[in-house]
Tab-separated table of N, CA and C in Angstrom:
chain	number	residue	atom	x	y	z
A	1459	MET	N	0.838	-1.178	0.000
A	1459	MET	CA	0.000	0.000	0.000
A	1459	MET	C	0.887	1.247	0.000
A	1460	ALA	N	0.628	2.156	-0.908
A	1460	ALA	CA	1.407	3.393	-1.009
A	1460	ALA	C	1.001	4.369	0.090
A	1461	HIS	N	1.969	5.113	0.538
A	1461	HIS	CA	1.736	6.125	1.571
A	1461	HIS	C	2.154	7.485	1.040
A	1462	ARG	N	1.410	8.512	1.421
A	1462	ARG	CA	1.758	9.888	1.047
A	1462	ARG	C	1.460	10.804	2.223
A	1463	ILE	N	2.412	11.683	2.486
A	1463	ILE	CA	2.232	12.755	3.459
A	1463	ILE	C	2.426	14.057	2.693
A	1464	GLU	N	1.501	14.981	2.858
A	1464	GLU	CA	1.596	16.271	2.188
A	1464	GLU	C	1.746	17.375	3.216
A	1465	GLY	N	2.536	18.341	2.864
A	1465	GLY	CA	2.734	19.500	3.724
A	1465	GLY	C	3.198	20.658	2.873
A	1466	LYS	N	3.813	21.624	3.540
A	1466	LYS	CA	4.324	22.783	2.805
A	1466	LYS	C	5.505	23.375	3.560
A	1467	VAL	N	6.263	24.193	2.859
A	1467	VAL	CA	7.364	24.935	3.469
A	1467	VAL	C	6.738	26.066	4.281
A	1468	VAL	N	7.087	26.125	5.571
A	1468	VAL	CA	6.498	27.148	6.443
A	1468	VAL	C	7.493	28.222	6.863
A	1469	SER	N	8.789	27.918	6.727
A	1469	SER	CA	9.797	28.922	7.077
A	1469	SER	C	11.145	28.508	6.494
A	1470	ILE	N	12.092	29.408	6.629
A	1470	ILE	CA	13.460	29.172	6.192
A	1470	ILE	C	14.352	29.299	7.425
A	1471	SER	N	15.194	28.297	7.663
A	1471	SER	CA	16.082	28.358	8.829
A	1471	SER	C	17.213	29.351	8.584
A	1472	ASP	N	17.950	29.678	9.641
A	1472	ASP	CA	19.089	30.587	9.518
A	1472	ASP	C	20.134	30.049	8.533
A	1473	GLU	N	20.207	28.715	8.405
A	1473	GLU	CA	21.168	28.081	7.489
A	1473	GLU	C	20.653	28.026	6.052
A	1474	GLY	N	19.392	28.418	5.840
A	1474	GLY	CA	18.799	28.363	4.507
A	1474	GLY	C	18.040	27.095	4.224
A	1475	ASN	N	17.832	26.246	5.244
A	1475	ASN	CA	17.033	25.030	5.072
A	1475	ASN	C	15.565	25.393	4.912
A	1476	LEU	N	14.855	24.581	4.124
A	1476	LEU	CA	13.419	24.758	3.942
A	1476	LEU	C	12.715	23.945	5.016
A	1477	VAL	N	12.102	24.619	5.965
A	1477	VAL	CA	11.443	23.972	7.103
A	1477	VAL	C	9.992	23.732	6.734
A	1478	THR	N	9.527	22.482	6.891
A	1478	THR	CA	8.156	22.143	6.535
A	1478	THR	C	7.276	22.037	7.776
A	1479	ASP	N	5.988	21.818	7.522
A	1479	ASP	CA	5.042	21.590	8.617
A	1479	ASP	C	4.765	20.095	8.808
A	1480	ILE	N	5.627	19.236	8.268
A	1480	ILE	CA	5.465	17.779	8.413
A	1480	ILE	C	6.233	17.337	9.659
A	1481	PRO	N	5.519	16.926	10.720
A	1481	PRO	CA	6.189	16.523	11.959
A	1481	PRO	C	7.024	15.257	11.761
A	1482	ASN	N	8.173	15.217	12.423
A	1482	ASN	CA	9.024	14.028	12.368
A	1482	ASN	C	8.260	12.769	12.769
A	1483	GLU	N	7.312	12.895	13.694
A	1483	GLU	CA	6.543	11.738	14.154
A	1483	GLU	C	5.770	11.081	13.008
A	1484	GLN	N	5.304	11.872	12.037
A	1484	GLN	CA	4.572	11.305	10.904
A	1484	GLN	C	5.480	10.476	10.002
A	1485	LEU	N	6.772	10.650	10.127
A	1485	LEU	CA	7.729	9.961	9.267
A	1485	LEU	C	8.297	8.701	9.911
A	1486	MET	N	7.870	8.390	11.120
A	1486	MET	CA	8.432	7.257	11.857
A	1486	MET	C	8.235	5.927	11.133
A	1487	ASN	N	7.147	5.757	10.407
A	1487	ASN	CA	6.876	4.498	9.715
A	1487	ASN	C	7.427	4.464	8.293
A	1488	ALA	N	8.037	5.550	7.853
A	1488	ALA	CA	8.628	5.580	6.514
A	1488	ALA	C	9.857	4.680	6.504
A	1489	PRO	N	10.043	3.897	5.441
A	1489	PRO	CA	11.215	3.023	5.380
A	1489	PRO	C	12.504	3.832	5.236
A	1490	ALA	N	13.607	3.207	5.589
A	1490	ALA	CA	14.908	3.850	5.424
A	1490	ALA	C	15.349	3.738	3.964
A	1491	GLY	N	16.162	4.655	3.549
A	1491	GLY	CA	16.787	4.546	2.239
A	1491	GLY	C	15.979	5.096	1.085
A	1492	GLU	N	16.330	4.611	-0.101
A	1492	GLU	CA	15.835	5.129	-1.369
A	1492	GLU	C	14.342	4.899	-1.613
A	1493	ALA	N	13.672	4.125	-0.781
A	1493	ALA	CA	12.250	3.836	-0.988
A	1493	ALA	C	11.371	5.057	-0.731
A	1494	VAL	N	11.912	6.074	-0.094
A	1494	VAL	CA	11.158	7.289	0.218
A	1494	VAL	C	11.545	8.376	-0.787
A	1495	THR	N	10.533	9.020	-1.363
A	1495	THR	CA	10.749	10.123	-2.302
A	1495	THR	C	10.152	11.388	-1.706
A	1496	VAL	N	10.947	12.457	-1.680
A	1496	VAL	CA	10.487	13.750	-1.170
A	1496	VAL	C	10.551	14.740	-2.332
A	1497	ARG	N	9.418	15.426	-2.578
A	1497	ARG	CA	9.320	16.385	-3.676
A	1497	ARG	C	8.928	17.762	-3.146
A	1498	CYS	N	9.550	18.775	-3.722
A	1498	CYS	CA	9.205	20.163	-3.432
A	1498	CYS	C	9.471	20.946	-4.705
A	1499	ASP	N	8.420	21.558	-5.259
A	1499	ASP	CA	8.533	22.241	-6.546
A	1499	ASP	C	8.995	21.188	-7.545
A	1500	GLU	N	9.988	21.451	-8.381
A	1500	GLU	CA	10.443	20.426	-9.313
A	1500	GLU	C	11.631	19.639	-8.764
A	1501	HIS	N	11.963	19.825	-7.498
A	1501	HIS	CA	13.123	19.187	-6.876
A	1501	HIS	C	12.709	17.886	-6.193
A	1502	VAL	N	13.535	16.856	-6.374
A	1502	VAL	CA	13.243	15.523	-5.832
A	1502	VAL	C	14.492	14.981	-5.147
A	1503	THR	N	14.298	14.337	-4.010
A	1503	THR	CA	15.380	13.638	-3.332
A	1503	THR	C	14.840	12.332	-2.770
A	1504	HIS	N	15.716	11.418	-2.440
A	1504	HIS	CA	15.321	10.106	-1.929
A	1504	HIS	C	15.945	9.881	-0.559
A	1505	GLY	N	15.144	9.326	0.343
A	1505	GLY	CA	15.607	9.045	1.693
A	1505	GLY	C	15.343	10.212	2.626
A	1506	ILE	N	15.312	9.891	3.920
A	1506	ILE	CA	15.187	10.905	4.965
A	1506	ILE	C	16.316	10.630	5.951
A	1507	PHE	N	17.099	11.638	6.227
A	1507	PHE	CA	18.309	11.490	7.021
A	1507	PHE	C	18.159	12.141	8.387
A	1508	GLY	N	19.010	11.722	9.304
A	1508	GLY	CA	19.115	12.352	10.603
A	1508	GLY	C	20.144	13.467	10.546
A	1509	LEU	N	20.258	14.210	11.621
A	1509	LEU	CA	21.202	15.323	11.673
A	1509	LEU	C	22.650	14.849	11.589
A	1510	ASP	N	22.885	13.579	11.881
A	1510	ASP	CA	24.246	13.033	11.881
A	1510	ASP	C	24.632	12.399	10.535
A	1511	HIS	N	23.966	12.784	9.462
A	1511	HIS	CA	24.223	12.202	8.138
A	1511	HIS	C	25.660	12.496	7.685
A	1512	SER	N	26.093	11.771	6.663
A	1512	SER	CA	27.439	11.996	6.105
A	1512	SER	C	27.365	12.228	4.595
A	1513	GLU	N	26.262	12.814	4.141
A	1513	GLU	CA	26.090	13.081	2.712
A	1513	GLU	C	27.067	14.175	2.262
A	1514	PRO	N	27.524	14.116	1.012
A	1514	PRO	CA	28.514	15.094	0.533
A	1514	PRO	C	27.918	16.488	0.340
A	1515	ASP	N	28.803	17.476	0.364
A	1515	ASP	CA	28.392	18.865	0.133
A	1515	ASP	C	27.632	19.007	-1.181
A	1516	PHE	N	26.712	19.940	-1.199
A	1516	PHE	CA	25.896	20.318	-2.356
A	1516	PHE	C	24.899	19.227	-2.766
A	1517	THR	N	24.593	18.306	-1.846
A	1517	THR	CA	23.580	17.284	-2.077
A	1517	THR	C	22.270	17.754	-1.470
A	1518	LEU	N	21.172	17.634	-2.224
A	1518	LEU	CA	19.847	17.925	-1.684
A	1518	LEU	C	19.402	16.734	-0.856
A	1519	ILE	N	19.091	16.973	0.406
A	1519	ILE	CA	18.596	15.903	1.275
A	1519	ILE	C	17.387	16.380	2.069
A	1520	ALA	N	16.578	15.407	2.477
A	1520	ALA	CA	15.496	15.643	3.433
A	1520	ALA	C	15.998	15.129	4.771
A	1521	LEU	N	15.768	15.883	5.816
A	1521	LEU	CA	16.218	15.419	7.128
A	1521	LEU	C	15.201	15.719	8.203
A	1522	ARG	N	15.306	14.900	9.239
A	1522	ARG	CA	14.477	15.122	10.418
A	1522	ARG	C	15.132	16.256	11.200
A	1523	GLY	N	14.548	17.434	11.098
A	1523	GLY	CA	15.148	18.629	11.681
A	1523	GLY	C	15.109	18.648	13.196
A	1524	ALA	N	16.009	19.415	13.773
A	1524	ALA	CA	16.115	19.545	15.221
A	1524	ALA	C	14.873	20.168	15.836
A	1525	ALA	N	14.138	20.957	15.050
A	1525	ALA	CA	12.927	21.615	15.557
A	1525	ALA	C	11.720	20.676	15.554
A	1526	GLY	N	11.913	19.416	15.064
A	1526	GLY	CA	10.826	18.446	15.120
A	1526	GLY	C	10.038	18.283	13.840
A	1527	THR	N	10.498	18.909	12.755
A	1527	THR	CA	9.799	18.763	11.481
A	1527	THR	C	10.789	18.433	10.366
A	1528	LEU	N	10.254	17.945	9.265
A	1528	LEU	CA	11.052	17.634	8.092
A	1528	LEU	C	11.627	18.914	7.502
A	1529	GLU	N	12.903	18.867	7.125
A	1529	GLU	CA	13.558	19.992	6.471
A	1529	GLU	C	14.214	19.507	5.183
A	1530	LEU	N	14.265	20.372	4.202
A	1530	LEU	CA	15.027	20.114	2.986
A	1530	LEU	C	16.255	20.996	3.032
A	1531	CYS	N	17.400	20.396	2.766
A	1531	CYS	CA	18.623	21.180	2.837
A	1531	CYS	C	19.569	20.808	1.705
A	1532	ILE	N	20.418	21.741	1.372
A	1532	ILE	CA	21.553	21.498	0.494
A	1532	ILE	C	22.745	21.432	1.446
A	1533	VAL	N	23.389	20.283	1.515
A	1533	VAL	CA	24.494	20.101	2.453
A	1533	VAL	C	25.579	21.145	2.169
A	1534	GLY	N	25.916	21.918	3.212
A	1534	GLY	CA	26.973	22.910	3.107
A	1534	GLY	C	26.597	24.187	2.390
A	1535	ASP	N	25.313	24.353	2.045
A	1535	ASP	CA	24.896	25.565	1.339
A	1535	ASP	C	23.447	25.873	1.713
A	1536	SER	N	22.873	26.881	1.097
A	1536	SER	CA	21.510	27.318	1.376
A	1536	SER	C	20.530	26.740	0.355
A	1537	ALA	N	19.585	25.927	0.821
A	1537	ALA	CA	18.553	25.400	-0.075
A	1537	ALA	C	17.690	26.532	-0.618
A	1538	LYS	N	17.437	27.543	0.191
A	1538	LYS	CA	16.619	28.673	-0.271
A	1538	LYS	C	17.261	29.338	-1.487
A	1539	ILE	N	18.546	29.606	-1.399
A	1539	ILE	CA	19.243	30.269	-2.505
A	1539	ILE	C	19.425	29.325	-3.687
A	1540	MET	N	19.864	28.105	-3.427
A	1540	MET	CA	20.170	27.163	-4.513
A	1540	MET	C	18.923	26.695	-5.258
A	1541	LEU	N	17.806	26.523	-4.542
A	1541	LEU	CA	16.596	25.973	-5.159
A	1541	LEU	C	15.573	27.041	-5.538
A	1542	GLY	N	15.630	28.197	-4.897
A	1542	GLY	CA	14.668	29.251	-5.193
A	1542	GLY	C	13.255	28.949	-4.728
A	1543	VAL	N	13.120	28.063	-3.745
A	1543	VAL	CA	11.804	27.687	-3.227
A	1543	VAL	C	11.381	28.694	-2.165
A	1544	ARG	N	10.107	29.045	-2.184
A	1544	ARG	CA	9.570	30.027	-1.240
A	1544	ARG	C	8.657	29.375	-0.206
A	1545	VAL	N	8.427	30.098	0.870
A	1545	VAL	CA	7.467	29.676	1.889
A	1545	VAL	C	6.115	29.475	1.205
A	1546	GLY	N	5.435	28.388	1.566
A	1546	GLY	CA	4.130	28.068	0.999
A	1546	GLY	C	4.191	26.982	-0.062
A	1547	GLU	N	5.382	26.667	-0.561
A	1547	GLU	CA	5.523	25.640	-1.597
A	1547	GLU	C	5.129	24.265	-1.039
A	1548	LYS	N	4.416	23.487	-1.831
A	1548	LYS	CA	3.961	22.150	-1.432
A	1548	LYS	C	5.135	21.184	-1.347
A	1549	VAL	N	5.079	20.285	-0.348
A	1549	VAL	CA	6.073	19.226	-0.148
A	1549	VAL	C	5.316	17.915	-0.004
A	1550	THR	N	5.750	16.885	-0.736
A	1550	THR	CA	5.153	15.562	-0.583
A	1550	THR	C	6.217	14.538	-0.259
A	1551	VAL	N	5.830	13.584	0.578
A	1551	VAL	CA	6.681	12.459	0.941
A	1551	VAL	C	5.910	11.199	0.550
A	1552	ASP	N	6.509	10.366	-0.310
A	1552	ASP	CA	5.851	9.143	-0.793
A	1552	ASP	C	6.732	7.927	-0.524
A	1553	TRP	N	6.082	6.813	-0.196
A	1553	TRP	CA	6.755	5.517	-0.121
A	1553	TRP	C	5.783	4.401	-0.335
């Protein structure tokens, strides 16, 4: 059975991460790894990472943010600047 969680970007962190309104708790049953697809605007990434990830710089990742919600980030850079996504943009998580 396919699962989908929908939300939106609600703010931008000081680091330029796109902070969503999708609580980390809603993602607890999502599988690890590439089976999860996260979309925002025309940008797509696979997997949801913790804050202790080791992904390379300039990689778009979804992570369980410290504030308790899903965030989209460009490792080592600003997702807001690199992606041009604004507050209010739709975010979907599928698996």
